[in-house]
mmCIF file of C-alpha atoms in Angstrom:
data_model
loop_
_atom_site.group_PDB
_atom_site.id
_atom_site.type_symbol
_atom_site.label_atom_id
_atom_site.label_comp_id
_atom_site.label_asym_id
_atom_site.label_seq_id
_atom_site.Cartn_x
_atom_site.Cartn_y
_atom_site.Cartn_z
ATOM 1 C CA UNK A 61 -19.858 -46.492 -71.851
ATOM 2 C CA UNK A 62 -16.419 -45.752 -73.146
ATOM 3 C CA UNK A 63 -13.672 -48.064 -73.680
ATOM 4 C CA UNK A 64 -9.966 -47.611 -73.934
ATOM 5 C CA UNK A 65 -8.090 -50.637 -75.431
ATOM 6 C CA UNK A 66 -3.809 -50.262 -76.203
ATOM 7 C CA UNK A 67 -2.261 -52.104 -79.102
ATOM 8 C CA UNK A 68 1.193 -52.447 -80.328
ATOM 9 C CA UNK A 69 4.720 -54.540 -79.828
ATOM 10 C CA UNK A 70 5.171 -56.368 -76.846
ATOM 11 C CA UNK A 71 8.937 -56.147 -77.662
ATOM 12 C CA UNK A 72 10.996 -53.729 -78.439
ATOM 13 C CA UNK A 73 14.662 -53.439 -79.140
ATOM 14 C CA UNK A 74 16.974 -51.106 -76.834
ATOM 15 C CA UNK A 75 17.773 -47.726 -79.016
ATOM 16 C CA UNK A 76 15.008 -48.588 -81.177
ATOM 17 C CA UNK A 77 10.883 -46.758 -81.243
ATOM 18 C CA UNK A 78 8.173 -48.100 -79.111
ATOM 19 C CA UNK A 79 4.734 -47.458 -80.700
ATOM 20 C CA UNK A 80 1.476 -47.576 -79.158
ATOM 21 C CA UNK A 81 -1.978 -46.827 -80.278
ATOM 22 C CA UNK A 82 -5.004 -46.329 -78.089
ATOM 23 C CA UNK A 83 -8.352 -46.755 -80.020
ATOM 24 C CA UNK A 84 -11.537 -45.168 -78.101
ATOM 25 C CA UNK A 85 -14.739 -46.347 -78.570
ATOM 26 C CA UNK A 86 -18.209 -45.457 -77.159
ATOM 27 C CA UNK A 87 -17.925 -41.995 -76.562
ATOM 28 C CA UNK A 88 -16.177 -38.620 -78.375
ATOM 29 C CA UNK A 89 -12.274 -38.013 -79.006
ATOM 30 C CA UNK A 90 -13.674 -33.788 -78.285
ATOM 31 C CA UNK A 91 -13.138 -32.459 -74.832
ATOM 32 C CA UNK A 92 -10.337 -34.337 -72.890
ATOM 33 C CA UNK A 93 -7.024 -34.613 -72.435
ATOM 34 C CA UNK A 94 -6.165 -38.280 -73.754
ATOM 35 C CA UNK A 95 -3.224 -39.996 -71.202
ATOM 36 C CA UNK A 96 -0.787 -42.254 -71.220
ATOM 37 C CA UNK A 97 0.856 -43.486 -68.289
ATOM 38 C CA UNK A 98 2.953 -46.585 -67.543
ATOM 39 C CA UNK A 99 3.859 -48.417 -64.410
ATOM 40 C CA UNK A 100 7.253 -50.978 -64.148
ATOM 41 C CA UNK A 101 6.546 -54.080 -63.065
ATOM 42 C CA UNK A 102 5.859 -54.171 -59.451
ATOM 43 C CA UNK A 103 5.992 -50.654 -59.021
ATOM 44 C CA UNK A 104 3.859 -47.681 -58.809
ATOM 45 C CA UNK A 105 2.229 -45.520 -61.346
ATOM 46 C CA UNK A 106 4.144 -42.617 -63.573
ATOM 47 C CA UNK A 107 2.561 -40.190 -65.869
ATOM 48 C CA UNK A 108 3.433 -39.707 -69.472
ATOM 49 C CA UNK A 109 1.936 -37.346 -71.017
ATOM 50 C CA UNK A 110 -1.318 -36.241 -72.738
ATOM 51 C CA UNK A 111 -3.138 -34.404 -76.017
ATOM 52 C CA UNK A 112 -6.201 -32.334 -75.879
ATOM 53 C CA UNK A 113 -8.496 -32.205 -78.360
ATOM 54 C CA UNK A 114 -7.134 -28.488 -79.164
ATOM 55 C CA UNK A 115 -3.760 -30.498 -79.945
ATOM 56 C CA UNK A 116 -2.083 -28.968 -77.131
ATOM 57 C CA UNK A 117 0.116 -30.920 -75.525
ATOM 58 C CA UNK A 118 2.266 -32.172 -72.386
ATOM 59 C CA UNK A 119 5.281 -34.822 -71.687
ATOM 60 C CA UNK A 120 6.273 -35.643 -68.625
ATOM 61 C CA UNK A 121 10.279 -33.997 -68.222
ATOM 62 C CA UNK A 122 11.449 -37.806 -66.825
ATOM 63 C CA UNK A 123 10.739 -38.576 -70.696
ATOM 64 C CA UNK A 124 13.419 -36.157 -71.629
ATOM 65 C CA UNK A 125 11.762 -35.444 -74.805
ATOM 66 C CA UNK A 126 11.853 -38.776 -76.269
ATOM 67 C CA UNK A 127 8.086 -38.958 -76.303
ATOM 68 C CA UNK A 128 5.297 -38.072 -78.738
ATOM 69 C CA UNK A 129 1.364 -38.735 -77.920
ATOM 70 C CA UNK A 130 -0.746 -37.574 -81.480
ATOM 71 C CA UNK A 131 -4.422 -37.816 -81.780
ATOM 72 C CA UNK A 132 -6.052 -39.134 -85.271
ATOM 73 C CA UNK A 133 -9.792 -37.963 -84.626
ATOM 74 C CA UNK A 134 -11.277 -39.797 -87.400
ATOM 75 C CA UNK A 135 -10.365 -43.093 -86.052
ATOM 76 C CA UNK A 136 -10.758 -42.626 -82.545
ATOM 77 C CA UNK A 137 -7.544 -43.144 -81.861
ATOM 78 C CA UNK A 138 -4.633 -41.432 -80.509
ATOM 79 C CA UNK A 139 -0.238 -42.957 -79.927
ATOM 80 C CA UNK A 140 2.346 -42.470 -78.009
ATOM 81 C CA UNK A 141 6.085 -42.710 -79.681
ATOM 82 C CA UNK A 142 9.139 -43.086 -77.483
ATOM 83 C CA UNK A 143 12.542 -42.979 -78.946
ATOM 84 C CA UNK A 144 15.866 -44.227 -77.974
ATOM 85 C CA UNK A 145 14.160 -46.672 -75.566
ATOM 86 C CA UNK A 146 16.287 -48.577 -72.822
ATOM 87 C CA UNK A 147 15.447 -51.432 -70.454
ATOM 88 C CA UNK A 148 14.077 -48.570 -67.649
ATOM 89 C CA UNK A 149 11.276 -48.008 -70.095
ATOM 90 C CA UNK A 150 9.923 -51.686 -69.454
ATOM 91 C CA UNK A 151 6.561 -51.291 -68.111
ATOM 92 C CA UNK A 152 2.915 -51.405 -68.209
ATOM 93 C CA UNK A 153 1.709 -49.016 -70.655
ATOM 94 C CA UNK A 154 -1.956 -47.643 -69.717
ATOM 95 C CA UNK A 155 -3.738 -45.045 -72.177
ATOM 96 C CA UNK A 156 -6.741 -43.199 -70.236
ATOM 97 C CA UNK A 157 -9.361 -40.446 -70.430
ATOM 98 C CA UNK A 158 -8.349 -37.081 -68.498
ATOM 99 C CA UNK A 159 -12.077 -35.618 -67.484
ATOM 100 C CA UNK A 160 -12.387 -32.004 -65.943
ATOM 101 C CA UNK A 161 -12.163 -29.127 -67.660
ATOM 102 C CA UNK A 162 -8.654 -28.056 -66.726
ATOM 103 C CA UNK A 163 -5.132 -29.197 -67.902
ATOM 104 C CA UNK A 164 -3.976 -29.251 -64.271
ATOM 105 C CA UNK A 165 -7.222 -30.333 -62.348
ATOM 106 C CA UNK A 166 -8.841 -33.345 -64.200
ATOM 107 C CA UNK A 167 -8.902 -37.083 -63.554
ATOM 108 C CA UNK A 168 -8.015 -40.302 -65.471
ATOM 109 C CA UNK A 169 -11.250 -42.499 -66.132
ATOM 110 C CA UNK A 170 -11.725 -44.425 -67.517
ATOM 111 C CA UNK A 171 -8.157 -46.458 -67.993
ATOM 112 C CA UNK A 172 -7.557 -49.241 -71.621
ATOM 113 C CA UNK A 173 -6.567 -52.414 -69.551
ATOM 114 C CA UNK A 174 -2.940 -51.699 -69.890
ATOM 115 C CA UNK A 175 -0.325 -53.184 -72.496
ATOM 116 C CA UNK A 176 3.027 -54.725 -71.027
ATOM 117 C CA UNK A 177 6.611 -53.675 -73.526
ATOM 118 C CA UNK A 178 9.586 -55.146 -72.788
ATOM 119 C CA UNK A 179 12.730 -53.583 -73.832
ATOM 120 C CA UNK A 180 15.089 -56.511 -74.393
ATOM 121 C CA UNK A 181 17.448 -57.467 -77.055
ATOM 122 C CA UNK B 40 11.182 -41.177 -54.400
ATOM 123 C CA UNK B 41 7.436 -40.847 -54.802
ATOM 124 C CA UNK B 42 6.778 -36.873 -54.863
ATOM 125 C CA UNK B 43 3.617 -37.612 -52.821
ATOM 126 C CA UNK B 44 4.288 -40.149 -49.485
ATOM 127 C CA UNK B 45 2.266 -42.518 -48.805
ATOM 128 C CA UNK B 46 2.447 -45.409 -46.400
ATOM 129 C CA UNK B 47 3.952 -48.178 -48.059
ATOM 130 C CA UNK B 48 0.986 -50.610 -46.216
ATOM 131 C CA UNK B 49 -1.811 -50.324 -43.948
ATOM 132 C CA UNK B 50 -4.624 -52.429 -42.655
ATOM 133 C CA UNK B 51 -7.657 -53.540 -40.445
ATOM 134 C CA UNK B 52 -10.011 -55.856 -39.451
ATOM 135 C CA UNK B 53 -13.649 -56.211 -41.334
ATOM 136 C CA UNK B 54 -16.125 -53.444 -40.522
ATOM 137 C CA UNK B 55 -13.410 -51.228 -39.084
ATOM 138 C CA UNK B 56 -12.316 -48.067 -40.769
ATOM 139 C CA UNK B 57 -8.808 -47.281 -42.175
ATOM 140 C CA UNK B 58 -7.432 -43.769 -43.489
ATOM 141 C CA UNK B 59 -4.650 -43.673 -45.793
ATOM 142 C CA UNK B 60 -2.605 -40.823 -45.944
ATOM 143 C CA UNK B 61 -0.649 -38.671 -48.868
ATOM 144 C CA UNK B 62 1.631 -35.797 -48.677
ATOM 145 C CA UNK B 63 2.808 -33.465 -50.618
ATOM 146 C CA UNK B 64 3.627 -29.844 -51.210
ATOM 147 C CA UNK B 65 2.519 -26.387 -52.052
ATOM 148 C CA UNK B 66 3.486 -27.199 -55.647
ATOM 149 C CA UNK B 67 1.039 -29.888 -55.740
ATOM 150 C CA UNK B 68 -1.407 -30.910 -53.168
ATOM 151 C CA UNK B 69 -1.301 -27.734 -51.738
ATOM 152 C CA UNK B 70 -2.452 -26.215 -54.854
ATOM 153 C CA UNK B 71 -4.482 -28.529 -56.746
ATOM 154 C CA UNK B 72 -7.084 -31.542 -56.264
ATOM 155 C CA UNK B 73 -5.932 -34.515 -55.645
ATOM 156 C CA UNK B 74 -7.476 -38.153 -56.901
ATOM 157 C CA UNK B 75 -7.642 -41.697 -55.738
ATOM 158 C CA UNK B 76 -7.488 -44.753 -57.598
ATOM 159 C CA UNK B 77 -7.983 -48.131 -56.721
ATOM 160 C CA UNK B 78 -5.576 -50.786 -58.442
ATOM 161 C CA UNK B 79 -6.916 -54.525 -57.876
ATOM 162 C CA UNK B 80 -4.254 -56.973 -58.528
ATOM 163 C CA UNK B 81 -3.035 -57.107 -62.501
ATOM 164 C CA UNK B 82 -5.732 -55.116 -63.605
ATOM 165 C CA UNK B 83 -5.729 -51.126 -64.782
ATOM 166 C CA UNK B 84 -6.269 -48.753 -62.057
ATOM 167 C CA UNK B 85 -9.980 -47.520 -61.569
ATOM 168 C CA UNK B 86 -10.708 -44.099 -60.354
ATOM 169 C CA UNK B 87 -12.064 -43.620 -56.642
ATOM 170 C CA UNK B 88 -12.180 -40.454 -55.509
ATOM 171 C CA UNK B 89 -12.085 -37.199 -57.882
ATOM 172 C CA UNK B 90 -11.531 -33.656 -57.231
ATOM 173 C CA UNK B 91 -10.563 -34.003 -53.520
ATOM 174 C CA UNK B 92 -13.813 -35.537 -52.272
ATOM 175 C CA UNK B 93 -16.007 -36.690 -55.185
ATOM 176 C CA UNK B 94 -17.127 -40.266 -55.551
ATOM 177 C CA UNK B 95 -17.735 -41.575 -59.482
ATOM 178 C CA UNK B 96 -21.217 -43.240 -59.669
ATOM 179 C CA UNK B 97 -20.828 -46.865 -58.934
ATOM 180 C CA UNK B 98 -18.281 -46.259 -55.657
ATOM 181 C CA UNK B 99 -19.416 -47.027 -52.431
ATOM 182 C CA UNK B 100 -20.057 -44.594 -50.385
ATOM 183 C CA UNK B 101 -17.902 -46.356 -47.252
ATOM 184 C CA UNK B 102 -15.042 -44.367 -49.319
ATOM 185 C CA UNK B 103 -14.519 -40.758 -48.755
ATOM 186 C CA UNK B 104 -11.855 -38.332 -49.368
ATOM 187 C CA UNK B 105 -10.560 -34.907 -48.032
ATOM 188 C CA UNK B 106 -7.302 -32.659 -48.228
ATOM 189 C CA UNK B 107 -6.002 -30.002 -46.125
ATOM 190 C CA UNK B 108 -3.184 -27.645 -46.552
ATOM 191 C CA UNK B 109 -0.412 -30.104 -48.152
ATOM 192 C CA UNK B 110 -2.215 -33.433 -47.448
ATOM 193 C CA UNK B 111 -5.029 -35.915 -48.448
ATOM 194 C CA UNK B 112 -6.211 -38.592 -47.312
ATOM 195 C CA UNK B 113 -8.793 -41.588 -48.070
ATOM 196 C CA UNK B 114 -10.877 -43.366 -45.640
ATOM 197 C CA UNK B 115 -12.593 -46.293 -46.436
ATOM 198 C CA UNK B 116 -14.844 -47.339 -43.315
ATOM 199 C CA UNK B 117 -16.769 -50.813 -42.860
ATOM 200 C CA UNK B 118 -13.485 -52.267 -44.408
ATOM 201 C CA UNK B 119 -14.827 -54.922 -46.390
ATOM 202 C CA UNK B 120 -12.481 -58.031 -47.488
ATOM 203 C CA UNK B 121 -12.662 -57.021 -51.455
ATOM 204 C CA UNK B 122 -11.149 -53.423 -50.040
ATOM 205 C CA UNK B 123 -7.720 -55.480 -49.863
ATOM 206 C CA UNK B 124 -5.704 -53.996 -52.667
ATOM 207 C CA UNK B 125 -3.356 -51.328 -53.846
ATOM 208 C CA UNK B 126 -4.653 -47.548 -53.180
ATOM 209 C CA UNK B 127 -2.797 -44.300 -55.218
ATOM 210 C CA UNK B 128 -2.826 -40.650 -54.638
ATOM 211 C CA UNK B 129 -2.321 -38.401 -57.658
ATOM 212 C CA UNK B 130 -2.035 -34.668 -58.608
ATOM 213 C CA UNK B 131 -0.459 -31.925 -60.700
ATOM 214 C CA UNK B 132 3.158 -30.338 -59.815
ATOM 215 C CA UNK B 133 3.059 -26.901 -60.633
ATOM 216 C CA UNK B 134 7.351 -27.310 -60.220
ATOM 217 C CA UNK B 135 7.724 -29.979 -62.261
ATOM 218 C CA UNK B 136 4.726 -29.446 -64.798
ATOM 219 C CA UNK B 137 3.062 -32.635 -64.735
ATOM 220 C CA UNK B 138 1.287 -35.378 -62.530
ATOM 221 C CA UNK B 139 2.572 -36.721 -59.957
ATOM 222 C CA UNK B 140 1.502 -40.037 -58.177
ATOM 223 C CA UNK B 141 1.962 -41.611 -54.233
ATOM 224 C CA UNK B 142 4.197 -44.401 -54.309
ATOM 225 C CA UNK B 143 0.936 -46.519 -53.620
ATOM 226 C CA UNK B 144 -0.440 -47.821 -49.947
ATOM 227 C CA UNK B 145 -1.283 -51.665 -49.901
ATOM 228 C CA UNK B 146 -4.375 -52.319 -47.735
ATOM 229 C CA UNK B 147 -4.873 -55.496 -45.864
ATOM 230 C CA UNK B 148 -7.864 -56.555 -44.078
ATOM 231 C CA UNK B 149 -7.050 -58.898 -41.499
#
């Protein structure tokens, strides 16, 4: 059974980096597109981005290149970087497996059990 | 602005059976399958319903899914009082070259 558990800084500064790692266990890094998504509290769910396996990757354009999502195969692991980060970025942070063997028809499962950030001074 | 609609809420009684509705667009639903996921109050989403219509082991089969044209929709029948939680459509946009959610339904069963 695989599991997905986020780790990082509950806080984070306005302007400054939030840093996340997402460390997979119980299954193989090879084959999927590894997510992250995030969802403001009390609202609805918003894509991020992902990595394949390949290294290929995709942000979502509401990031406005501030993010980064790399993928350390040897650990199991792969992060998500966002720069220049303001209060709208406060938000449930979820990392999850994209299954299906296309970049544009797969689906998340499973989900880590989500990491809240604050951005706050 | 969700790019897919959904109805903010929707309900029913036990045993009775509820569809929930998403629309989109040819740049999304219209072109690609669409998912369901099932968010239970401050826990991650779980996936329900894959590829349109597919069902992950472990989901009940009281929940189905189908699309047509530019819509999906879920239907969950023999509502059961555990079904009483938040509900999410998702799929690529070809336009905006990413995923796109539904602003999320809230079922209650009455």
């Amino acid at each position: 059974q695989v599991h997905l558990q986020e780790s990082g800084p509950g806080l984070v500064k306005p302007s400054e980096t939030l840093s996340l790692t997402c460390t997979v266990s119980g299954g193989s890094i090879r084959g999927y597109y590894w997510t992250w998504l995030r969802q403001p509290p009390g609202k609805g769910l918003e894509w991020i981005g992902y990595i394949h396996d390949t290294g290929s990757t995709n942000y979502s354009p509401s990031l406005k290149s501030r993010g980064t999502i790399s993928l350390f195969t040897s650990g199991n692991q792969f992060s998500l970087r966002v720069n220049s980060v303001t209060a709208a970025d406060t938000a449930i942070y979820y990392c999850a497996r994209g299954r299906g063997g296309s970049p544009t028809d797969h689906w998340f499962d499973p989900w880590g059990q989500g990491i809240l950030v604050t951005v706050s001074s | 602005q969700s790019v897919l609609t959904q109805p903010p809420s929707a309900s029913g009684t036990p045993g009775q059976r509820v569809t929930i509705s998403c629309s989109g667009s040819s740049s999304n639903i219209g072109s690609h399958t669409v998912n369901w996921y099932q968010q239970l109050s401050g826990t991650a989403p779980k996936l329900l319903i894959y590829t349109n219509t597919q069902r992950p082991s472990g989901v009940p089969d009281r929940f189905s899914g189908s699309q047509s044209g530019t819509s999906a929709s879920l239907a969950i029948s023999g509502l059961q009082s555990e079904d009483e939680t938040d509900y999410y459509c998702a799929a690529w946009d070809d336009s905006l070259n990413g995923w796109v959610f539904g602003g999320g339904t809230r079922l209650t069963v009455l």
